[in-house]
Coordinates of C-alpha atoms and ligand atoms in Angstrom, one line a residue:
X4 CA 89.7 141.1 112.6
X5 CA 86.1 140.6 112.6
X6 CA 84.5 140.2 109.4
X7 CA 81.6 142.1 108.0
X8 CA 79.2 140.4 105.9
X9 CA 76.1 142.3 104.4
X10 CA 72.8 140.3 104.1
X11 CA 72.4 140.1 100.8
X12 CA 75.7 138.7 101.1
X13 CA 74.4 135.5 103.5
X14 CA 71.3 135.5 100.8
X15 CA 73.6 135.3 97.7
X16 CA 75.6 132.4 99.5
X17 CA 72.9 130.7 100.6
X18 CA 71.3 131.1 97.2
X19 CA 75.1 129.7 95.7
X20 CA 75.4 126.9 98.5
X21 CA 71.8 126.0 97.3
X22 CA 73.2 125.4 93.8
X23 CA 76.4 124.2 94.3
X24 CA 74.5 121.4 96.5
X25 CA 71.5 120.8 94.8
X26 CA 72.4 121.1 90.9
X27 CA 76.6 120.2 91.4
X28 CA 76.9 117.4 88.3
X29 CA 74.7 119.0 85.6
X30 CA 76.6 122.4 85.5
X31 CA 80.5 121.4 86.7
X32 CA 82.5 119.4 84.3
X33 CA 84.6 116.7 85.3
X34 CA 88.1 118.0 84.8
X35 CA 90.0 116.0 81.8
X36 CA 93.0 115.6 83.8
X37 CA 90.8 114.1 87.0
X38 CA 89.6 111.9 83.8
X39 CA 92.8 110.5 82.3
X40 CA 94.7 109.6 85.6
X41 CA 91.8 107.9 87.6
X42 CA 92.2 104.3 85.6
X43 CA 95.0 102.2 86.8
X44 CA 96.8 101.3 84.2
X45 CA 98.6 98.3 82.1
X46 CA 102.4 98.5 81.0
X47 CA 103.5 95.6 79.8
X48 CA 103.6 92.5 82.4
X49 CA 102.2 94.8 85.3
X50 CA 98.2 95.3 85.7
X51 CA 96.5 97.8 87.8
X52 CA 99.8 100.4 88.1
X53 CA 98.8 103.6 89.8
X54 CA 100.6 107.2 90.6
X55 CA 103.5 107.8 90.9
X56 CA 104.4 105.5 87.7
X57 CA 103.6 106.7 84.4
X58 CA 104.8 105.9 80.0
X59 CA 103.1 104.2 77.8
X60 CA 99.5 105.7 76.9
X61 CA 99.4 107.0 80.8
X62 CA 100.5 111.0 80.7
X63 CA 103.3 112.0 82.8
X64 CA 100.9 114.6 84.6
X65 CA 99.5 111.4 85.8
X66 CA 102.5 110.1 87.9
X67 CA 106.3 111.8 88.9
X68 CA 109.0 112.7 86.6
X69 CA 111.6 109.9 88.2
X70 CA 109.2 106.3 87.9
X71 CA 108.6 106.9 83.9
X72 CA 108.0 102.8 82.9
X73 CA 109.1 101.7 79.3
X74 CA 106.1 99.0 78.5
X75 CA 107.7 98.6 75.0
X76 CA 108.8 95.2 75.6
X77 CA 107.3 92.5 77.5
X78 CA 108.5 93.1 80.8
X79 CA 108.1 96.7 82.1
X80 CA 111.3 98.0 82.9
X81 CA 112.4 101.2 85.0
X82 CA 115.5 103.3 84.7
X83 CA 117.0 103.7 88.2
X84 CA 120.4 106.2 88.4
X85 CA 120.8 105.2 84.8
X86 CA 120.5 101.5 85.3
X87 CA 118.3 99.7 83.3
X88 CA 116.0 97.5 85.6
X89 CA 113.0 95.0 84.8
X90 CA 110.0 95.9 87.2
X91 CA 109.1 91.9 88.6
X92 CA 106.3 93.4 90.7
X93 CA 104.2 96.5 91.8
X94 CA 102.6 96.8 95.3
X95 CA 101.0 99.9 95.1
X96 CA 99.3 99.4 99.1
X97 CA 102.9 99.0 100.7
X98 CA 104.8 101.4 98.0
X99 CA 107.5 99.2 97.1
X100 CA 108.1 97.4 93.4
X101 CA 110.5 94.7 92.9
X102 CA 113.3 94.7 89.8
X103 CA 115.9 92.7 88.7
X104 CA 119.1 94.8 87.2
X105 CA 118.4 94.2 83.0
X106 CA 122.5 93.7 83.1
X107 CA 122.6 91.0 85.0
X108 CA 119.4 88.9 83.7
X109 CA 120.1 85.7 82.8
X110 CA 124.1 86.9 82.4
X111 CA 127.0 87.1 85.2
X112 CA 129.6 88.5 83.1
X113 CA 127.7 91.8 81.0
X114 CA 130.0 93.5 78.9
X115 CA 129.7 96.6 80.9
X116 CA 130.4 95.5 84.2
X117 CA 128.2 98.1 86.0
X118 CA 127.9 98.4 90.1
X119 CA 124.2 97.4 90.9
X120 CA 124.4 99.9 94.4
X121 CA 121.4 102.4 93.4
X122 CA 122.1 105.5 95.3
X123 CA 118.6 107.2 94.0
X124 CA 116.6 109.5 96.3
X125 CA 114.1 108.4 94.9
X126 CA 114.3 104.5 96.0
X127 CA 115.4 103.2 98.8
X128 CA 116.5 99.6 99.5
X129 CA 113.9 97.5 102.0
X130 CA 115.1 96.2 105.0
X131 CA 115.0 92.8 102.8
X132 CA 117.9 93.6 101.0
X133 CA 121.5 91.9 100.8
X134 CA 124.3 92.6 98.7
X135 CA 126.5 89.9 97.3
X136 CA 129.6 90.9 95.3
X137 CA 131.2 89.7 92.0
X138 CA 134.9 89.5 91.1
X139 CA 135.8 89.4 87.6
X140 CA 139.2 88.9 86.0
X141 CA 141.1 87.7 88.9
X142 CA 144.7 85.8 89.2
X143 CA 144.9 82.0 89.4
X144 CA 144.3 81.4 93.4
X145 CA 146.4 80.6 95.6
X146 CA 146.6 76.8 96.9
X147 CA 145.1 77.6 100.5
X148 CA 141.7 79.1 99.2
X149 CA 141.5 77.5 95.7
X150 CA 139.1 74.5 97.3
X151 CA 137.6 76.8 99.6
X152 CA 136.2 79.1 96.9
X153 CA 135.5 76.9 94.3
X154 CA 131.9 76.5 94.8
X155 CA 131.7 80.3 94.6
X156 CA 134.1 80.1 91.1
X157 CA 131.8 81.4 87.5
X158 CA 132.8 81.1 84.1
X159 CA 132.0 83.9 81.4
X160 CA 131.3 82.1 78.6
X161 CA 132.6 84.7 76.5
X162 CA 135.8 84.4 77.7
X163 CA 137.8 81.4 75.7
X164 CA 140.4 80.4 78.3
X165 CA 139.3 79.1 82.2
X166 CA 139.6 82.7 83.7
X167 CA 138.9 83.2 87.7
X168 CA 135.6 85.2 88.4
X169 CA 133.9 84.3 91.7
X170 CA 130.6 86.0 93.5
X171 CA 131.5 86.2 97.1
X172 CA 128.9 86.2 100.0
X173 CA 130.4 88.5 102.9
X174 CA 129.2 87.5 106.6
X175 CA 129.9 83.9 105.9
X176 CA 130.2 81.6 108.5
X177 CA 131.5 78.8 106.6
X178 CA 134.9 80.1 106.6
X179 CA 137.0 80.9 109.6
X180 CA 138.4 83.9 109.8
X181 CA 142.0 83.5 108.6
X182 CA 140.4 81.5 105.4
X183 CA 138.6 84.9 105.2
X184 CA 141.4 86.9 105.5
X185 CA 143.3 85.1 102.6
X186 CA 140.3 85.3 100.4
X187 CA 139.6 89.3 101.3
X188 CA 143.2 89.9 100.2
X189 CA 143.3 87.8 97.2
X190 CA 140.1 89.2 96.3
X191 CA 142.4 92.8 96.2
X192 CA 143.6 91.7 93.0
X193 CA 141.0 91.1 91.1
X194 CA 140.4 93.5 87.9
X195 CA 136.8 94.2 88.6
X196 CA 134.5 94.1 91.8
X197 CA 130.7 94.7 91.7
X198 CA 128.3 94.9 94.2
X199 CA 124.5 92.9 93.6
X200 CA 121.5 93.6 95.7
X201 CA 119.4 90.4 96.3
X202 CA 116.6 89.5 98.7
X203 CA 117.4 88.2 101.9
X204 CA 115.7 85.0 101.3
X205 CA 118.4 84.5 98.1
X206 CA 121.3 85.2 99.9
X207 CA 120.6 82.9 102.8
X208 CA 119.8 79.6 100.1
X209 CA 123.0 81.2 98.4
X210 CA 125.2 81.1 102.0
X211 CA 123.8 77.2 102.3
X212 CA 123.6 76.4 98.4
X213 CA 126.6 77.9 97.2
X214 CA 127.4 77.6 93.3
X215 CA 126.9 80.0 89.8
X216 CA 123.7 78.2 89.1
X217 CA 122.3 79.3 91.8
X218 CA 123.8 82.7 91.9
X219 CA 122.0 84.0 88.5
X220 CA 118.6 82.2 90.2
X221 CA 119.2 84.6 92.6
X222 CA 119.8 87.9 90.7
X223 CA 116.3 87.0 88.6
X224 CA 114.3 86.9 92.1
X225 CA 115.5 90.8 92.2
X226 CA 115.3 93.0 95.0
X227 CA 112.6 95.3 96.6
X228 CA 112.9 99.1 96.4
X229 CA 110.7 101.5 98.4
X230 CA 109.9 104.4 96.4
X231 CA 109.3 108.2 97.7
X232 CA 106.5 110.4 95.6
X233 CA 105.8 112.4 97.8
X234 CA 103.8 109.7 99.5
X235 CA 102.8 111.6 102.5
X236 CA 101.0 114.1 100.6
X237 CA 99.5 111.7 98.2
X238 CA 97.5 109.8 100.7
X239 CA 96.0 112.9 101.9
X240 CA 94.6 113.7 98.6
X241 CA 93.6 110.2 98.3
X242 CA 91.9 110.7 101.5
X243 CA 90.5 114.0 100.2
X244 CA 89.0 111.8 97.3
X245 CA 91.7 113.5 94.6
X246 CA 94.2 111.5 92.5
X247 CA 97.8 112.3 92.6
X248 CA 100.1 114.0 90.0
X249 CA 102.5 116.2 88.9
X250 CA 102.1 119.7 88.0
X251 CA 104.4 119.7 85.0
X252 CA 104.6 123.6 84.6
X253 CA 105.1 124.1 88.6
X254 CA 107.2 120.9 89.2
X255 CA 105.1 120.4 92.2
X256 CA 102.8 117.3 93.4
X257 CA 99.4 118.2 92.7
X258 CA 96.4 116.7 93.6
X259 CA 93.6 116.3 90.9
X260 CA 90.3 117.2 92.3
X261 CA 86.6 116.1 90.3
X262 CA 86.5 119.5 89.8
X263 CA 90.0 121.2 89.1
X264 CA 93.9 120.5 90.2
X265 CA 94.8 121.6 93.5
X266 CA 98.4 121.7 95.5
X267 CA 97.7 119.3 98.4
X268 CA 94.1 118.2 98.5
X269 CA 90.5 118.7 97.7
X270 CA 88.8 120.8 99.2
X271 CA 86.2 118.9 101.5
X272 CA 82.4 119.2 100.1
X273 CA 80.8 121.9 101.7
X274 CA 83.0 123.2 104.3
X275 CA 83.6 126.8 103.0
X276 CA 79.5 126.9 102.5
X277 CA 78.8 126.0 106.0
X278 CA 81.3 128.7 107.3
X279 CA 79.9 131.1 105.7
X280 CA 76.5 130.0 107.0
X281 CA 78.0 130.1 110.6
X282 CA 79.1 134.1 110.4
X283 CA 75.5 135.1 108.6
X284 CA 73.7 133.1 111.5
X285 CA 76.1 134.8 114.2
X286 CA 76.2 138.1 112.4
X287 CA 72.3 138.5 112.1
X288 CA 70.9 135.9 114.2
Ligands
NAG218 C1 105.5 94.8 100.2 O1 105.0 93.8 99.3 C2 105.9 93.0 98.7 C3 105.2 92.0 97.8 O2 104.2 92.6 97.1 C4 106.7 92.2 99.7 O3 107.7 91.4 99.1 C5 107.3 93.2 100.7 O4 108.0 92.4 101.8 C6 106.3 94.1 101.3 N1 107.1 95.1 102.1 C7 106.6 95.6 103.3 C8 107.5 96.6 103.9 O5 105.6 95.2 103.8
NAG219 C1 101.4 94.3 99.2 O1 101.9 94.6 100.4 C2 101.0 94.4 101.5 C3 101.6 94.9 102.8 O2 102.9 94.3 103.0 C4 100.6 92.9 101.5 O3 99.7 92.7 102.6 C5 100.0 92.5 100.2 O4 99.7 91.2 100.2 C6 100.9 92.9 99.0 N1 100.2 92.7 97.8 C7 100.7 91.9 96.9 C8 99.9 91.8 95.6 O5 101.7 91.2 97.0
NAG220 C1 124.5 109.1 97.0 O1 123.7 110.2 96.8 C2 124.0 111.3 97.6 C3 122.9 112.4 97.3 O2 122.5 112.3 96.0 C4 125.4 111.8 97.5 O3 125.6 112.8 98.3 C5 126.3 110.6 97.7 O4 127.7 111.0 97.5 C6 126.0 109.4 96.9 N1 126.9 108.3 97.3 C7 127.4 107.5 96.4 C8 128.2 106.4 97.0 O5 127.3 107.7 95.2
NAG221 C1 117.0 105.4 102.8 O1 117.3 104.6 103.9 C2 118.4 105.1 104.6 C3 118.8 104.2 105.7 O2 117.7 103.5 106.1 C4 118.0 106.5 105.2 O3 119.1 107.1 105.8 C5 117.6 107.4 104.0 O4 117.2 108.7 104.5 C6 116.5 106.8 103.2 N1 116.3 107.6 102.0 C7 115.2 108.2 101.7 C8 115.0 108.9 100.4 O5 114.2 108.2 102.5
NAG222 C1 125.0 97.0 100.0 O1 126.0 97.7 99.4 C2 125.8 99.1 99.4 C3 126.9 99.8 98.7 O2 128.2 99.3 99.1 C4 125.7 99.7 100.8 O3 125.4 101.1 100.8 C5 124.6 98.9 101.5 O4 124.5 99.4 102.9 C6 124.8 97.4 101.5 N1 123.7 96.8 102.1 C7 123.8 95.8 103.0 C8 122.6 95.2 103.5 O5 124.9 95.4 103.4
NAG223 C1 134.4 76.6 83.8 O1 135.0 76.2 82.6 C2 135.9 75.1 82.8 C3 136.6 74.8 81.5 O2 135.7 74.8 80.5 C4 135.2 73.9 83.5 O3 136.1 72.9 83.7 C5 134.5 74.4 84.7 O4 133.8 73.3 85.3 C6 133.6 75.6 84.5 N1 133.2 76.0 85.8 C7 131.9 76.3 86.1 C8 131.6 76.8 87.5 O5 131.0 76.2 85.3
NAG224 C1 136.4 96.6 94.7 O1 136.6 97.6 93.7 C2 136.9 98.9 94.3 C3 137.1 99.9 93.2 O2 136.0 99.8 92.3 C4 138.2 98.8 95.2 O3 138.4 100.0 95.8 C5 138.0 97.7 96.2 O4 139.2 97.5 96.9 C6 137.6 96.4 95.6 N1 137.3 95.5 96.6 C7 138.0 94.4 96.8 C8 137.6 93.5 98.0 O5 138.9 94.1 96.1
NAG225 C1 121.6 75.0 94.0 O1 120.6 74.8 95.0 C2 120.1 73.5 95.2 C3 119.0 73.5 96.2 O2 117.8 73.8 95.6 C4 121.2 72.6 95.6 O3 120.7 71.3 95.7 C5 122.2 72.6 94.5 O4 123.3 71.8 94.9 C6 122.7 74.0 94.2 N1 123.7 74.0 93.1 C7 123.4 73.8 91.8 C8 124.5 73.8 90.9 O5 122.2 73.7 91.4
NAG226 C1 108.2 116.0 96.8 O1 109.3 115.1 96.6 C2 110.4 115.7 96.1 C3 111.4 114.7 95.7 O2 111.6 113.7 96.7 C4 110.9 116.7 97.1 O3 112.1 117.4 96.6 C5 109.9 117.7 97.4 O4 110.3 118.5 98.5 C6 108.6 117.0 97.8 N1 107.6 118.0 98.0 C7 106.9 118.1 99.1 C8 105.9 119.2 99.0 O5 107.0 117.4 100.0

């Protein structure tokens, strides 16, 4: 399909093109929304936080729905699959953040003993990230294990009597693996198990170091999460020279442009102009 321009046509494009090139800042408007989102921005303990996070003053047309930051306090803090976690760190250039689960700050025994697994597909764990376990509530040991685990033995100091809780490391090569067997099974009976993501580096000082001092050390390092926005599509409209968003009335990425919102990215500076030069100049050469 061939198509048919008119010269006035290529004279009224050229004339256009002229403007648009020529005279572009004094008669387009930045758009506000271009405006609001292209500061990084402050939220709490964490400078310099970009797309896709978003609360305090920073709209959420400016980030995605799921990595809303509460900066009320003085730690930012992120809810992850309804899990309240404090966000340690930001790295905007390798997409990850690190948190620490709010729960389990500073306290091994919560009064609501939630899991720390986040299943969110949103976040994924890094390739950093171990899991250590905690028992709570379980019976006296027996004699075989009770010397063997006692490095790895907590108390809740709400609890008034000497109760048995004990964070377990699994993949330990201290114990052989009948000693493991025993503990696995005795373990069974235990009233409550949850499961802890820690970095790597913590759970290897915590497989050499073993003892509760060490353990809550470990759960205030926290753990990395990558996070997905969309990222694929975002650093095209970076590279376009847009900002990322989210269309709130679409519930679609979008890509703020100088000059309006698009879906993907901006358009690139003259492009459309030059084609349309191209068919005048092979049309009526
Ligand atoms: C990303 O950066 C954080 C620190 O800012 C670091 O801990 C983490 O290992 C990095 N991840 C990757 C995949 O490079
Ligand atoms: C962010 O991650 C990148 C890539 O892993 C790393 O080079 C950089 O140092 C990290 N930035 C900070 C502030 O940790
Ligand atoms: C994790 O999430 C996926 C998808 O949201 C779901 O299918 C799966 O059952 C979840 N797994 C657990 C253990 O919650
Ligand atoms: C998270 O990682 C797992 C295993 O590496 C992978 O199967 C899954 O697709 C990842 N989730 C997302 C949202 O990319
Ligand atoms: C940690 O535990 C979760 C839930 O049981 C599991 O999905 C994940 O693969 C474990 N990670 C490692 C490194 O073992
Ligand atoms: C737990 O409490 C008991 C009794 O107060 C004490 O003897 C024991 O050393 C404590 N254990 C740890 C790991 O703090
Ligand atoms: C941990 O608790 C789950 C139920 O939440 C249970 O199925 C599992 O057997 C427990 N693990 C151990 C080692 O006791
Ligand atoms: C904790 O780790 C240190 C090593 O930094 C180790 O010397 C110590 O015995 C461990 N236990 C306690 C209770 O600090
Ligand atoms: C953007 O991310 C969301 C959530 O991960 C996903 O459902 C959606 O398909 C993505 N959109 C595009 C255009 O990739």
């Amino acid at each position: 399909m061939a198509l048919h321009l008119s010269p006035s046509f290529c004279l009224f494009s050229i004339t256009i093109t002229f403007i648009l090139v020529y005279v572009p800042t004094s008669v387009s408007a930045i758009h506000a929304k271009y405006e609001n989102c292209i500061a990084p921005f402050r939220c709490a303990n964490l400078e310099n936080i970009e797309y896709p996070f978003w609360g305090a003053s920073r709209p959420e047309y400016c980030g995605y729905p799921s990595y809303r930051l509460d900066c009320e306090g003085e730690v930012a803090e992120i809810s992850i699959m309804e899990r309240s976690c404090r966000v340690l760190d930001i790295n905007n250039s390798n997409g990850t953040l690190t948190v620490a689960l709010e729960d389990y700050w500073d306290d091994l025994c919560p009064s609501n003993l939630v899991d720390g697994t986040l299943n969110s597909s949103f976040f994924n764990y890094t390739s950093d990230t171990e899991n250590i376990t905690l028992y709570y509530h379980c019976p006296p040991p027996v004699k075989d294990i009770s010397a063997a685990l006692l490095p790895f033995k907590f108390n809740c100091s709400s609890e008034e009597t000497d109760t048995n809780n004990y964070y377990f490391i699994w993949g330990n090569d201290r114990f052989n693996s009948n000693i493991l067997y025993t503990i696995s099974n005795y373990f069974e009976n235990c009233g409550t198990n949850v499961t802890i993501p820690v970095r790597q580096s913590a759970f290897l000082f915590l497989k050499r170091y073993p003892a509760s001092a060490n353990v809550s050390k470990a759960l205030k390092e926290g753990f990395d999460l990558q996070w997905y926005a969309n990222s694929t599509l975002c650093d095209k409209c970076k590279d376009s020279g847009g900002l990322c968003g989210f269309d709130t009335d679409t519930d679609e990425f979008t890509c703020y442009c100088p000059d309006m919102p698009y879906s993907m990215t901006c358009p690139s500076k003259g492009t459309s102009h030059l084609f349309i030069h191209y068919l005048c100049i092979t049309e009526f050469p």
